[in-house]
Every structure is written in C-alpha cells, then in structure tokens.
Short mmCIF file of C-alpha atoms and ligand atoms in Angstrom, two decimals:
data_model
loop_
_atom_site.label_atom_id
_atom_site.label_comp_id
_atom_site.label_asym_id
_atom_site.label_seq_id
_atom_site.Cartn_x
_atom_site.Cartn_y
_atom_site.Cartn_z
CA MET I 56 -0.02 -0.11 0.04
CA LYS I 57 0.76 3.68 -0.83
CA PHE I 58 1.65 6.10 2.34
CA MET I 59 -1.50 8.77 1.87
CA PRO I 60 -0.04 12.37 1.39
CA GLU I 61 -0.53 14.65 3.91
CA PRO I 62 -3.53 16.92 3.64
CA TYR I 63 -1.53 19.85 5.09
CA ARG I 64 2.18 21.18 5.24
CA ILE I 65 4.35 22.47 7.64
CA LYS I 66 4.61 25.96 9.07
CA MET I 67 6.69 26.00 12.17
CA VAL I 68 8.94 23.15 13.38
CA GLU I 69 10.08 21.46 16.81
CA PRO I 70 13.42 19.98 16.83
CA ILE I 71 13.75 16.43 18.58
CA LYS I 72 16.37 15.22 20.51
CA MET I 73 18.49 12.49 19.37
CA THR I 74 19.71 9.79 22.29
CA THR I 75 22.14 6.60 22.07
CA ARG I 76 20.55 3.03 23.14
CA THR I 77 23.00 3.34 26.10
CA GLU I 78 21.35 6.72 27.43
CA ARG I 79 17.64 4.99 26.55
CA GLU I 80 18.61 1.98 29.05
CA GLU I 81 19.50 4.20 31.87
CA LYS I 82 16.72 6.92 31.33
CA ILE I 83 13.98 4.23 31.65
CA LYS I 84 15.89 2.56 34.47
CA GLU I 85 15.77 6.04 36.23
CA ALA I 86 12.10 6.35 35.32
CA GLY I 87 11.18 3.26 36.78
CA TYR I 88 10.74 1.18 33.82
CA ASN I 89 7.28 3.34 33.64
CA LEU I 90 7.37 5.33 30.48
CA PHE I 91 4.75 7.97 32.01
CA ARG I 92 7.74 8.82 34.19
CA LEU I 93 10.27 9.89 31.27
CA ARG I 94 11.02 13.03 30.37
CA ALA I 95 9.27 13.84 27.26
CA GLU I 96 12.59 15.23 25.43
CA ASP I 97 14.18 11.93 26.11
CA VAL I 98 11.62 10.29 23.62
CA TYR I 99 12.24 10.22 20.02
CA VAL I 100 8.81 9.46 18.24
CA ASP I 101 6.08 9.95 20.98
CA THR I 102 2.93 7.90 20.49
CA LEU I 103 2.20 7.85 24.43
CA THR I 104 -0.87 8.87 23.61
CA ASP I 105 -2.74 10.76 21.09
CA SER I 106 -4.78 13.01 23.38
CA GLY I 107 -3.78 16.69 23.50
CA THR I 108 -0.56 15.82 21.56
CA ASN I 109 -2.11 17.28 18.27
CA ALA I 110 -0.60 20.04 16.36
CA MET I 111 -3.49 22.49 15.88
CA SER I 112 -4.02 24.22 12.49
CA ASP I 113 -3.38 28.06 11.36
CA ALA I 114 -7.22 28.55 11.63
CA GLN I 115 -7.06 27.16 15.14
CA TRP I 116 -4.01 29.57 16.15
CA SER I 117 -5.83 32.63 15.01
CA ALA I 118 -9.16 31.51 16.48
CA LEU I 119 -7.21 31.87 20.12
CA MET I 120 -6.50 35.23 19.23
CA ARG I 121 -10.55 35.93 19.15
CA GLY I 122 -10.71 34.10 22.46
CA ASP I 123 -13.43 35.71 24.86
CA GLU I 124 -12.21 35.80 28.53
CA ALA I 125 -15.42 36.69 30.07
CA TYR I 126 -15.87 35.13 33.24
CA ALA I 127 -19.71 34.68 32.43
CA GLY I 128 -21.28 34.29 29.10
CA ALA I 129 -18.04 34.74 26.71
CA LYS I 130 -18.81 35.02 23.06
CA SER I 131 -16.37 31.69 22.58
CA TYR I 132 -18.46 29.68 24.74
CA TYR I 133 -21.58 30.39 22.55
CA HIS I 134 -19.31 29.66 19.14
CA LEU I 135 -18.71 26.28 20.95
CA VAL I 136 -22.05 25.65 21.90
CA GLU I 137 -23.07 26.54 18.09
CA ALA I 138 -20.79 24.17 16.68
CA ALA I 139 -21.49 21.41 19.12
CA GLN I 140 -25.09 21.70 18.70
CA ASP I 141 -24.65 21.35 14.95
CA ILE I 142 -22.44 18.48 14.97
CA PHE I 143 -24.11 16.44 17.43
CA GLY I 144 -27.55 17.67 17.39
CA TYR I 145 -27.68 17.77 21.37
CA LYS I 146 -29.62 20.53 22.94
CA TYR I 147 -27.33 21.30 26.05
CA ILE I 148 -23.57 21.42 25.62
CA GLN I 149 -21.32 21.69 28.79
CA PRO I 150 -17.78 22.56 28.23
CA VAL I 151 -15.13 20.77 30.59
CA HIS I 152 -11.19 20.95 30.97
CA GLN I 153 -10.96 17.63 29.83
CA GLY I 154 -12.70 13.94 29.15
CA ARG I 155 -12.30 12.39 32.89
CA ALA I 156 -13.80 15.78 34.13
CA ALA I 157 -17.05 15.13 32.07
CA GLU I 158 -17.16 11.96 33.57
CA LYS I 159 -16.62 13.09 37.13
CA VAL I 160 -19.29 15.68 36.61
CA LEU I 161 -21.85 13.56 34.93
CA PHE I 162 -21.17 10.29 36.24
CA PRO I 163 -22.89 10.53 39.87
CA SER I 164 -26.17 11.56 38.41
CA PHE I 165 -26.24 7.70 37.64
CA LEU I 166 -24.16 5.92 39.43
CA GLU I 167 -23.56 5.14 43.13
CA LYS I 168 -22.67 2.17 45.60
CA GLY I 169 -24.63 -0.90 44.40
CA LYS I 170 -24.89 -0.12 40.96
CA TYR I 171 -23.32 -1.03 37.72
CA ALA I 172 -22.14 0.19 34.31
CA ILE I 173 -21.99 -1.66 31.44
CA ALA I 174 -19.67 -0.98 28.55
CA ASN I 175 -18.46 -2.30 25.22
CA LEU I 176 -15.14 -1.79 26.95
CA PHE I 177 -14.30 1.03 29.59
CA PHE I 178 -11.03 3.56 29.09
CA ASP I 179 -8.76 3.74 31.96
CA THR I 180 -10.38 6.90 33.57
CA THR I 181 -13.73 6.28 32.76
CA ARG I 182 -13.38 2.79 34.84
CA ALA I 183 -11.75 4.91 37.67
CA HIS I 184 -14.75 7.67 37.56
CA VAL I 185 -17.23 4.54 37.62
CA GLU I 186 -15.52 3.07 40.64
CA LEU I 187 -15.15 6.70 42.28
CA ALA I 188 -19.16 7.09 42.16
CA GLY I 189 -18.94 4.18 44.16
CA ALA I 190 -20.33 1.60 41.03
CA ARG I 191 -18.80 -1.29 39.14
CA CYS I 192 -17.70 -1.77 35.65
CA LEU I 193 -19.19 -4.64 33.60
CA GLU I 194 -17.80 -5.19 30.19
CA ALA I 195 -19.54 -6.72 27.48
CA CYS I 196 -17.20 -6.49 24.36
CA CYS I 197 -17.79 -8.80 21.39
CA PRO I 198 -15.50 -11.85 21.02
CA GLU I 199 -13.97 -10.51 17.59
CA ALA I 200 -11.77 -8.46 19.58
CA ALA I 201 -10.11 -10.82 21.41
CA ASP I 202 -8.66 -12.40 18.78
CA SER I 203 -5.78 -9.89 17.27
CA GLN I 204 -5.58 -11.82 14.01
CA LEU I 205 -9.30 -11.71 12.94
CA ARG I 206 -10.00 -9.16 10.55
CA ALA I 207 -13.43 -8.24 11.26
CA PRO I 208 -14.59 -4.36 10.34
CA PHE I 209 -16.49 -3.43 13.63
CA LYS I 210 -14.13 -5.09 16.55
CA GLY I 211 -15.47 -2.49 18.45
CA ASN I 212 -19.11 -3.35 18.88
CA MET I 213 -21.26 -4.57 22.01
CA ASP I 214 -21.98 -8.03 22.58
CA ILE I 215 -25.58 -7.85 22.83
CA ALA I 216 -26.64 -11.04 23.80
CA LYS I 217 -24.21 -10.70 26.91
CA MET I 218 -25.05 -7.25 27.58
CA GLU I 219 -28.62 -8.54 28.24
CA GLN I 220 -27.61 -11.02 30.12
CA LEU I 221 -25.30 -9.03 32.60
CA ILE I 222 -28.57 -6.57 32.74
CA LYS I 223 -30.82 -9.80 33.67
CA GLU I 224 -28.31 -10.91 36.12
CA LYS I 225 -27.75 -7.46 37.93
CA GLY I 226 -31.30 -6.67 37.63
CA ALA I 227 -32.18 -3.67 35.27
CA GLU I 228 -32.78 -1.41 38.24
CA ASN I 229 -29.10 -1.86 39.23
CA ILE I 230 -27.58 -0.74 35.91
CA GLY I 231 -27.31 3.03 36.50
CA MET I 232 -26.02 3.51 32.52
CA VAL I 233 -24.62 1.79 29.45
CA VAL I 234 -21.25 3.26 28.19
CA MET I 235 -20.55 3.20 24.35
CA THR I 236 -16.99 3.90 23.74
CA ILE I 237 -16.55 5.21 20.02
CA THR I 238 -14.11 3.84 18.75
CA ASN I 239 -13.40 1.23 21.43
CA ASN I 240 -9.78 2.64 22.52
CA SER I 241 -9.32 -0.63 24.35
CA ALA I 242 -10.21 -2.84 21.70
CA GLY I 243 -7.42 -1.13 19.88
CA GLY I 244 -9.38 1.85 18.44
CA GLN I 245 -11.68 -0.50 16.71
CA PRO I 246 -15.14 0.94 15.23
CA VAL I 247 -18.54 0.28 16.52
CA SER I 248 -21.22 0.09 13.59
CA LEU I 249 -24.39 2.03 13.53
CA LYS I 250 -26.23 -1.19 13.49
CA ASN I 251 -24.71 -2.27 16.76
CA MET I 252 -25.26 1.05 18.29
CA ARG I 253 -28.89 0.90 17.15
CA GLU I 254 -29.28 -2.70 18.68
CA VAL I 255 -27.83 -1.44 22.13
CA ALA I 256 -30.24 1.71 21.99
CA ALA I 257 -33.09 -0.60 21.78
CA LEU I 258 -31.98 -3.07 24.64
CA CYS I 259 -31.33 0.68 26.61
CA LYS I 260 -35.15 1.46 25.79
CA LYS I 261 -36.02 -1.71 26.52
CA TYR I 262 -35.14 -1.82 29.93
CA GLY I 263 -35.39 1.65 30.87
CA ILE I 264 -31.45 2.50 31.12
CA HIS I 265 -29.36 5.77 30.58
CA LEU I 266 -27.21 5.56 27.27
CA ASN I 267 -24.05 7.63 27.60
CA ILE I 268 -21.68 7.80 24.80
CA ASP I 269 -17.73 7.96 25.32
CA ALA I 270 -17.04 10.15 22.23
CA ALA I 271 -13.32 10.93 21.91
CA ARG I 272 -13.11 9.45 18.60
CA TYR I 273 -16.50 10.28 17.27
CA ALA I 274 -15.16 11.49 14.01
CA GLU I 275 -12.63 8.22 13.25
CA ASN I 276 -15.45 6.03 14.15
CA ALA I 277 -18.03 7.85 11.81
CA MET I 278 -15.50 7.63 8.70
CA PHE I 279 -15.21 3.82 9.87
CA VAL I 280 -19.13 3.49 9.58
CA LYS I 281 -18.90 5.65 6.02
CA LEU I 282 -15.93 3.34 4.70
CA ARG I 283 -17.43 -0.17 6.02
CA GLU I 284 -21.56 0.07 6.72
CA LYS I 285 -23.10 -0.20 3.20
CA GLU I 286 -26.19 1.52 4.58
CA CYS I 287 -23.93 4.96 5.52
CA ARG I 288 -21.94 4.82 2.13
CA ASP I 289 -23.33 7.97 0.66
CA MET I 290 -23.93 9.69 3.94
CA SER I 291 -21.58 12.60 5.03
CA VAL I 292 -19.39 12.01 8.37
CA LYS I 293 -21.40 14.56 9.80
CA GLU I 294 -24.68 12.71 9.01
CA ILE I 295 -23.45 9.71 10.44
CA THR I 296 -22.41 11.17 13.52
CA ARG I 297 -25.98 12.54 14.12
CA GLU I 298 -27.35 9.39 13.25
CA PHE I 299 -25.14 7.89 16.23
CA PHE I 300 -25.77 10.55 18.62
CA LYS I 301 -29.53 10.61 18.32
CA LEU I 302 -29.70 6.93 19.60
CA ALA I 303 -28.01 8.07 23.11
CA ASP I 304 -29.04 10.23 25.81
CA THR I 305 -25.57 11.96 26.94
CA PHE I 306 -21.91 11.92 25.79
CA THR I 307 -18.86 12.81 27.64
CA MET I 308 -15.92 13.68 25.44
CA SER I 309 -12.45 14.14 25.78
CA ALA I 310 -11.82 16.62 23.08
CA LYS I 311 -8.23 16.28 23.03
CA LYS I 312 -8.36 13.56 20.53
CA ASP I 313 -10.85 13.74 17.30
CA THR I 314 -11.12 17.62 18.04
CA ILE I 315 -7.50 18.30 17.33
CA VAL I 316 -6.73 20.62 20.28
CA ASN I 317 -4.26 20.49 23.33
CA MET I 318 -6.94 20.69 26.07
CA GLY I 319 -10.69 20.44 26.69
CA GLY I 320 -13.67 18.02 27.13
CA LEU I 321 -17.52 18.16 26.69
CA ILE I 322 -20.77 16.71 27.62
CA GLY I 323 -23.57 16.65 25.92
CA VAL I 324 -27.33 16.21 26.66
CA ARG I 325 -29.95 15.38 24.03
CA ASP I 326 -33.21 16.75 25.78
CA ALA I 327 -32.96 20.58 26.36
CA ASP I 328 -35.03 19.97 30.05
CA ALA I 329 -33.29 16.62 30.93
CA PRO I 330 -33.48 17.06 35.09
CA TYR I 331 -30.00 16.21 35.64
CA ILE I 332 -28.73 19.24 33.55
CA LEU I 333 -29.23 21.22 36.67
CA LYS I 334 -26.56 18.62 38.65
CA ILE I 335 -24.38 18.75 35.73
CA LYS I 336 -24.11 22.91 36.09
CA ALA I 337 -23.75 22.05 39.78
CA ASN I 338 -20.94 19.90 39.86
CA CYS I 339 -19.63 21.94 36.78
CA ILE I 340 -19.12 24.92 39.23
CA SER I 341 -17.86 23.22 41.94
CA TYR I 342 -15.05 21.02 39.99
CA GLU I 343 -14.44 22.59 36.91
CA GLY I 344 -15.17 26.54 36.83
CA PHE I 345 -18.67 28.40 35.51
CA TYR I 346 -20.59 26.50 33.51
CA THR I 347 -20.00 28.92 30.38
CA TYR I 348 -16.13 28.04 30.51
CA GLY I 349 -15.92 24.75 32.50
CA GLY I 350 -12.38 25.18 33.33
CA LEU I 351 -11.12 26.32 29.67
CA ASN I 352 -9.82 29.79 28.65
CA GLY I 353 -11.55 31.58 26.23
CA ARG I 354 -9.21 30.88 23.55
CA ASP I 355 -9.85 27.15 24.28
CA LEU I 356 -13.31 27.05 23.71
CA GLU I 357 -12.83 29.04 20.43
CA ALA I 358 -10.11 26.91 19.11
CA LEU I 359 -12.35 24.03 20.05
CA ALA I 360 -14.83 25.46 17.79
CA VAL I 361 -12.76 25.51 15.27
CA GLY I 362 -11.50 21.88 15.64
CA LEU I 363 -14.80 20.22 16.16
CA TYR I 364 -15.28 20.90 12.02
CA GLU I 365 -11.62 20.20 11.25
CA GLY I 366 -11.95 16.93 12.98
CA ILE I 367 -14.78 15.88 10.75
CA ASP I 368 -13.17 17.03 7.62
CA GLU I 369 -13.37 13.71 5.40
CA ASN I 370 -10.14 14.38 3.40
CA TRP I 371 -8.51 14.66 6.80
CA LEU I 372 -10.21 11.30 7.96
CA ARG I 373 -9.15 9.52 5.02
CA TYR I 374 -5.56 10.48 5.65
CA ARG I 375 -5.90 9.65 9.10
CA LEU I 376 -7.31 6.23 8.83
CA GLY I 377 -4.87 5.82 5.80
CA THR I 378 -1.99 6.39 7.74
CA MET I 379 -2.92 3.32 10.21
CA GLU I 380 -3.43 1.01 7.20
CA TYR I 381 -0.42 1.91 5.73
CA ILE I 382 1.47 1.03 9.00
CA GLY I 383 -0.54 -2.00 9.21
CA GLU I 384 0.34 -3.24 5.99
CA ARG I 385 3.70 -2.54 6.33
CA LEU I 386 3.83 -4.95 9.46
CA ASP I 387 2.22 -7.67 7.74
CA GLU I 388 4.61 -8.02 5.43
CA TYR I 389 6.82 -8.63 8.42
CA GLY I 390 4.67 -10.77 9.82
CA ILE I 391 4.14 -8.58 12.95
CA PRO I 392 0.94 -9.21 15.15
CA TYR I 393 -1.10 -6.38 16.18
CA GLN I 394 -4.94 -5.84 16.54
CA SER I 395 -6.17 -5.90 12.94
CA PRO I 396 -7.39 -4.16 11.07
CA ALA I 397 -5.47 -1.45 12.09
CA GLY I 398 -7.46 0.94 14.61
CA GLY I 399 -8.11 4.76 13.81
CA HIS I 400 -5.59 6.32 16.58
CA GLY I 401 -2.97 3.72 16.46
CA ILE I 402 -1.46 0.62 16.20
CA PHE I 403 -1.95 -1.83 19.18
CA LEU I 404 0.97 -4.65 18.85
CA ASP I 405 -0.21 -7.86 20.24
CA ALA I 406 2.26 -8.16 23.29
CA ALA I 407 0.92 -11.53 24.11
CA LYS I 408 2.14 -13.29 20.69
CA PHE I 409 5.43 -11.14 21.05
CA TYR I 410 6.34 -12.76 24.35
CA PRO I 411 4.27 -15.62 24.74
CA GLN I 412 6.52 -17.06 27.44
CA ILE I 413 5.56 -13.70 29.56
CA PRO I 414 2.86 -14.39 32.05
CA TYR I 415 0.15 -11.48 32.07
CA TYR I 416 1.40 -10.52 35.68
CA GLU I 417 4.66 -9.78 34.01
CA PHE I 418 2.90 -7.61 31.83
CA PRO I 419 3.76 -8.36 28.18
CA GLY I 420 2.65 -4.91 26.62
CA GLN I 421 4.88 -3.42 29.39
CA VAL I 422 7.94 -5.35 28.40
CA LEU I 423 7.38 -4.58 24.65
CA ALA I 424 6.81 -0.96 24.99
CA ILE I 425 10.08 -0.87 27.08
CA GLU I 426 12.06 -2.77 24.30
CA LEU I 427 10.65 -0.05 21.54
CA TYR I 428 11.94 2.97 23.84
CA LYS I 429 15.28 1.31 24.29
CA GLU I 430 15.68 0.32 20.58
CA CYS I 431 14.79 3.50 18.66
CA GLY I 432 13.02 6.30 21.33
CA LEU I 433 9.64 5.26 20.43
CA ARG I 434 7.41 5.74 23.37
CA GLY I 435 4.32 3.76 23.49
CA CYS I 436 2.14 2.43 26.50
CA ASP I 437 0.50 -1.12 27.96
CA ILE I 438 -2.85 -1.49 27.23
CA GLY I 439 -3.12 -4.80 28.94
CA SER I 440 -3.03 -6.24 32.58
CA TYR I 441 -0.58 -3.50 33.72
CA MET I 442 -2.98 -1.15 32.60
CA ILE I 443 -5.84 -2.49 34.04
CA GLY I 444 -4.75 -2.96 37.35
CA ASN I 445 -6.29 -4.85 40.78
CA ASP I 446 -9.98 -5.42 41.25
CA PRO I 447 -11.17 -3.13 43.17
CA ASP I 448 -12.59 -5.50 45.97
CA THR I 449 -10.37 -8.16 46.14
CA GLY I 450 -6.87 -6.41 45.21
CA LYS I 451 -6.35 -9.10 42.80
CA GLN I 452 -4.35 -8.30 39.90
CA LEU I 453 -6.62 -8.65 36.71
CA GLN I 454 -6.03 -10.35 33.45
CA SER I 455 -6.65 -8.37 30.59
CA VAL I 456 -8.27 -10.26 27.31
CA ASN I 457 -5.46 -8.60 25.39
CA GLU I 458 -2.13 -7.57 26.01
CA PHE I 459 -1.29 -4.89 23.76
CA THR I 460 1.39 -2.18 23.15
CA ARG I 461 -0.43 0.65 21.75
CA LEU I 462 1.36 3.42 19.48
CA ALA I 463 -0.97 6.32 19.54
CA ILE I 464 -0.42 8.70 16.76
CA PRO I 465 -0.87 12.28 17.50
CA ARG I 466 -2.64 13.81 14.67
CA ARG I 467 -0.78 16.24 12.60
CA VAL I 468 2.52 15.67 14.11
CA TYR I 469 4.84 13.17 12.31
CA THR I 470 5.68 12.25 8.79
CA GLN I 471 5.81 9.16 6.82
CA SER I 472 9.59 8.79 7.51
CA HIS I 473 9.09 8.88 11.25
CA TYR I 474 6.71 6.08 10.65
CA ASP I 475 9.15 4.29 8.67
CA MET I 476 11.72 4.65 11.35
CA VAL I 477 8.96 3.21 13.84
CA ILE I 478 7.92 0.22 11.43
CA GLU I 479 11.92 -1.09 11.09
CA ALA I 480 12.41 -0.56 14.80
CA ILE I 481 9.36 -2.35 15.60
CA ASN I 482 10.51 -5.28 13.25
CA GLU I 483 14.18 -5.30 14.87
CA VAL I 484 12.21 -6.13 18.65
CA TRP I 485 10.10 -8.50 17.05
CA LYS I 486 13.26 -10.34 15.21
CA LYS I 487 14.84 -10.52 19.37
CA ARG I 488 11.52 -11.56 20.89
CA GLU I 489 12.86 -14.89 21.88
CA THR I 490 15.72 -13.53 23.50
CA ILE I 491 13.45 -11.62 26.28
CA ARG I 492 12.77 -14.65 29.06
CA HIS I 493 11.42 -12.21 31.84
CA GLY I 494 9.24 -9.36 32.43
CA TYR I 495 8.53 -6.86 35.56
CA LYS I 496 7.10 -6.84 38.79
CA ILE I 497 5.57 -3.84 40.27
CA THR I 498 7.75 -2.45 43.64
CA TRP I 499 5.18 0.42 44.30
CA GLU I 500 1.99 1.34 43.01
CA PRO I 501 -0.98 3.87 43.99
CA PRO I 502 -4.61 2.51 44.52
CA ILE I 503 -6.19 3.82 41.74
CA LEU I 504 -5.07 4.39 37.96
CA ARG I 505 -1.68 2.97 38.93
CA HIS I 506 -0.07 2.59 35.83
CA PHE I 507 0.48 6.32 35.46
CA GLN I 508 2.67 6.19 38.42
CA ALA I 509 3.55 2.86 39.50
CA GLU I 510 7.67 1.92 39.90
CA LEU I 511 8.73 -1.36 38.44
CA THR I 512 11.91 -3.67 38.19
CA PRO I 513 13.08 -6.44 36.14
CA VAL I 514 11.72 -9.88 37.64
CA LYS I 515 15.33 -11.00 37.05
CA GLU I 516 17.95 -8.60 36.00
C1 PLP L 834 -8.90 10.04 26.22
C2 PLP L 834 -10.15 9.08 26.90
C3 PLP L 834 -10.96 9.45 28.09
C4 PLP L 834 -10.32 10.91 29.14
O1 PLP L 834 -10.04 11.69 28.65
P1 PLP L 834 -8.96 12.68 29.24
O2 PLP L 834 -9.11 13.76 28.25
O3 PLP L 834 -8.08 11.77 28.67
O4 PLP L 834 -9.37 12.94 30.58
C5 PLP L 834 -12.20 8.86 28.36
N1 PLP L 834 -12.77 8.06 27.29
C6 PLP L 834 -11.94 7.72 26.06
C7 PLP L 834 -12.47 6.61 25.44
C8 PLP L 834 -10.46 8.26 26.08
O5 PLP L 834 -9.98 7.85 24.71
#
C-alpha cells in the first residue's frame, strides 16, 4: 500500500533530540521502567497517547486570538455551543477541561454504590470514575476483539446477548448506565457500527437504562462507518455522527482526541429539559468552573469550536485512517501481529504474541513498550494487564483479554519517515523477541490508575 500524502504542509517546526541506546537504557531505569515517568525530551517519536498531543491548524491558532475571556457568557462559549449543537444535534452542551472531568461531573447523576455501568469496554479513567462514584464496571465487548488476527470490520461492537444477560443477572434497576465507547479505545481503536449502536439503544430503551456515548473518537468512528457500513456509504461523516448521537441520551467527550486541540472536554445532553442538567451545572461550578467556561480559557473554547469541524473533514479522516492502514500493512509484510485491521488512532501491537513466554502478571505489553523505547526512542504504552490493574474489591491483579502495546499517533505531528523508522524498529524488536525471558514486577503502586505512576523492576536482571 502507498502512503497517503498529508493533507497539510508544515509552517512551524519543533526540533527533537536524538539519544543513544545506552542513554535510553539509563533513562528508562531511572524512570522506574514506567514510560509515563520519562522526560518527554528523552523520547524521539512519542506515541504514548494521541490525547492533547495534536498540532493545531493556522485557523485554530488564529481563533485563539479571538478568545473571549469573560468569566460568564463569553462569545467563545456560544461559538463552541453552536458548533457542538450543529454537529451532534444535542441541546445542552457543557464544556469541561478534559474527558475525565466530563465523567466526574456527569456520572454521579447515574451511578452510586450498588449500581453497575456496562460498556463495550471502559477506557481507564472512565473505569476509575465509575468506581469513584461507588459503582462497578461490567464489560460486554464482542468476542472478535479478543482475536487480534481476526479481520472483522467492527471489532469495537457491544456483545448484545452478553449485555442483555448482564442486565438480567444484576437487575435492570441496578444498571445505572450503559457506556458506548466510540471508537473502542481499549479494543484497539476499533469502530462500533451504526447497526450495533441501534441494537444497544433498543436494549437500553427496553430496560429503561441511560445510554452515554464516550465520544473521544466520534469522527474516526464515523469515517469507519462510512467506509465499512453499506447503508452509510453515501452519507457524510456529519450525517453519520448525527445518526449515532440521536440514539443516546448523553455523551462525555475528551476533546483532546478527534477535535484536534491540546486541552478540552465536553458533556452533551440530548434533551433540553433533562432534569440532571441542573446537577451537571452544579458539579461543573464546584469542580471545573462556571458553566460557560468549564475550566477552559476563552481562547481554548474558540480553538475547540474550530477543531470540531476540522475533526470531521473527510480528506483529513481519509488520511488519518490511511496512515494506520499503511503502518498495518507494512507490519503485515514482516508478519508482526497487531490488532487488525488497524484501528483509528494507533497501532496496538499484540504483545502476548511477541512474548508468549511472559505471563500476564509480568506485563508483556509493558515489556514490549520498554524494548521499543530502548530500540529507537519510541514511546508507547501498555494497554493490557498492567493498565487494567487490580480488582477494586479483592486487590488481585486482573488479567486483560488482550496484552497490547499501543502506539497512539498524534494528529498532524509526524511524517511518513517517522512512521517508516518506527516500522523498522518494531521489526528489530520482533526479531529479538525470543531473547526476552522475563517481564517486570511492580515495586510501588497507588490504589487507583496505578499505571501512570507505578514503579517497576525487572523480575530477573
Ligand atoms: C482519553 C479518553 C478519555 C479521558 O479523557 P481525558 O481527556 O484524557 O481526561 C475517556 N474515554 C476515552 C475513550 C478516551 O480515549
């Protein structure tokens, strides 16, 4: 496959540092073998996350200058609300400082001790906010997602039968909400089909359960739907987005992903008269700031309003998905296993297939991330047992369905030659996979979201 050329050109550059392998071995050791604890300047290509690492456009940088910094009722707030209402068709739009703030502000209206939330898979902070509200997480991802080599078009889907079984098992009155994550981040940035979304919405209606979209990658998901779901072939990404969102009651969004800004988040409520809007405003004022700025600068609201439209530009999205497909096909040529077909925001290497000799409690995804950093200064992260952590009730290490090392690609930041370098480095690590005999153990961890902060050490030096 040919690399799809970038639909933009470069106006400003940021130099990056080159390091040697010896330096990197020292740096990662000093960082307690936790890639979140590295200094970013010691990284050559940073694919730790695509969250807030995007490059803004000239239009967005100029929008910053128009930011209205009024405490209440700023023009920029109204620009943002109009853009979000136009794209999602929701009546109430609440800006917040990032995705987890949206979760923190919204979830307590639906979740408390004794309740459950069901998702096609929870993102890590989403899981944390369900648990912080006192509730527990249940997951019903389609079985296709567990097999990285099975090329199904919608591996992010909810398993409808399992979802209904969970509702019956726990009692519909105990299910506080259903969360549809689009794209399904933990499954490898895999899309959810409109058909599946309709089925989930129908079940929620049948049992009277609140349906929330975790909407960080709504645009990538809509583009996949356009390319893969026959019914939607002739619809625009915006039309598909409208169809999707009208099926749910609310959305929580990290705007640091598909809306191509560096900071921001949104809550959307479909109905203008939903009673919990009052609670959203009250929580927002307590935790984030007055509800017309939600913890953001006026200029951030303005750049986000522009980014909402840039994010659904179809030439951009074709390039975006094309990049992942290119990397995926080059990995195929080397026989390197990853969650395939490639997802929307990154490549999820199947670390369990790199290192079948390493058990889940020695964190194969983390091992591979460390090896890639040592090899070429590439920073990725574990999306596996290391990330999932311990059962909140028993404290026992959970086993993840997949052991991925995620390379999340920042938007509009790197070029084809960076990706080509990354592909060659992955192949070098792949060729040496049998020489790695042991993984890592945790020497210190905090009780929640431990992967960001924990310290590790090799099981055997
Ligand atoms: C990033 C992300 C979040 C959390 O958003 P932040 O902006 O990082 O707080 C929630 N859900 C999904 C699916 C995400 O990708």
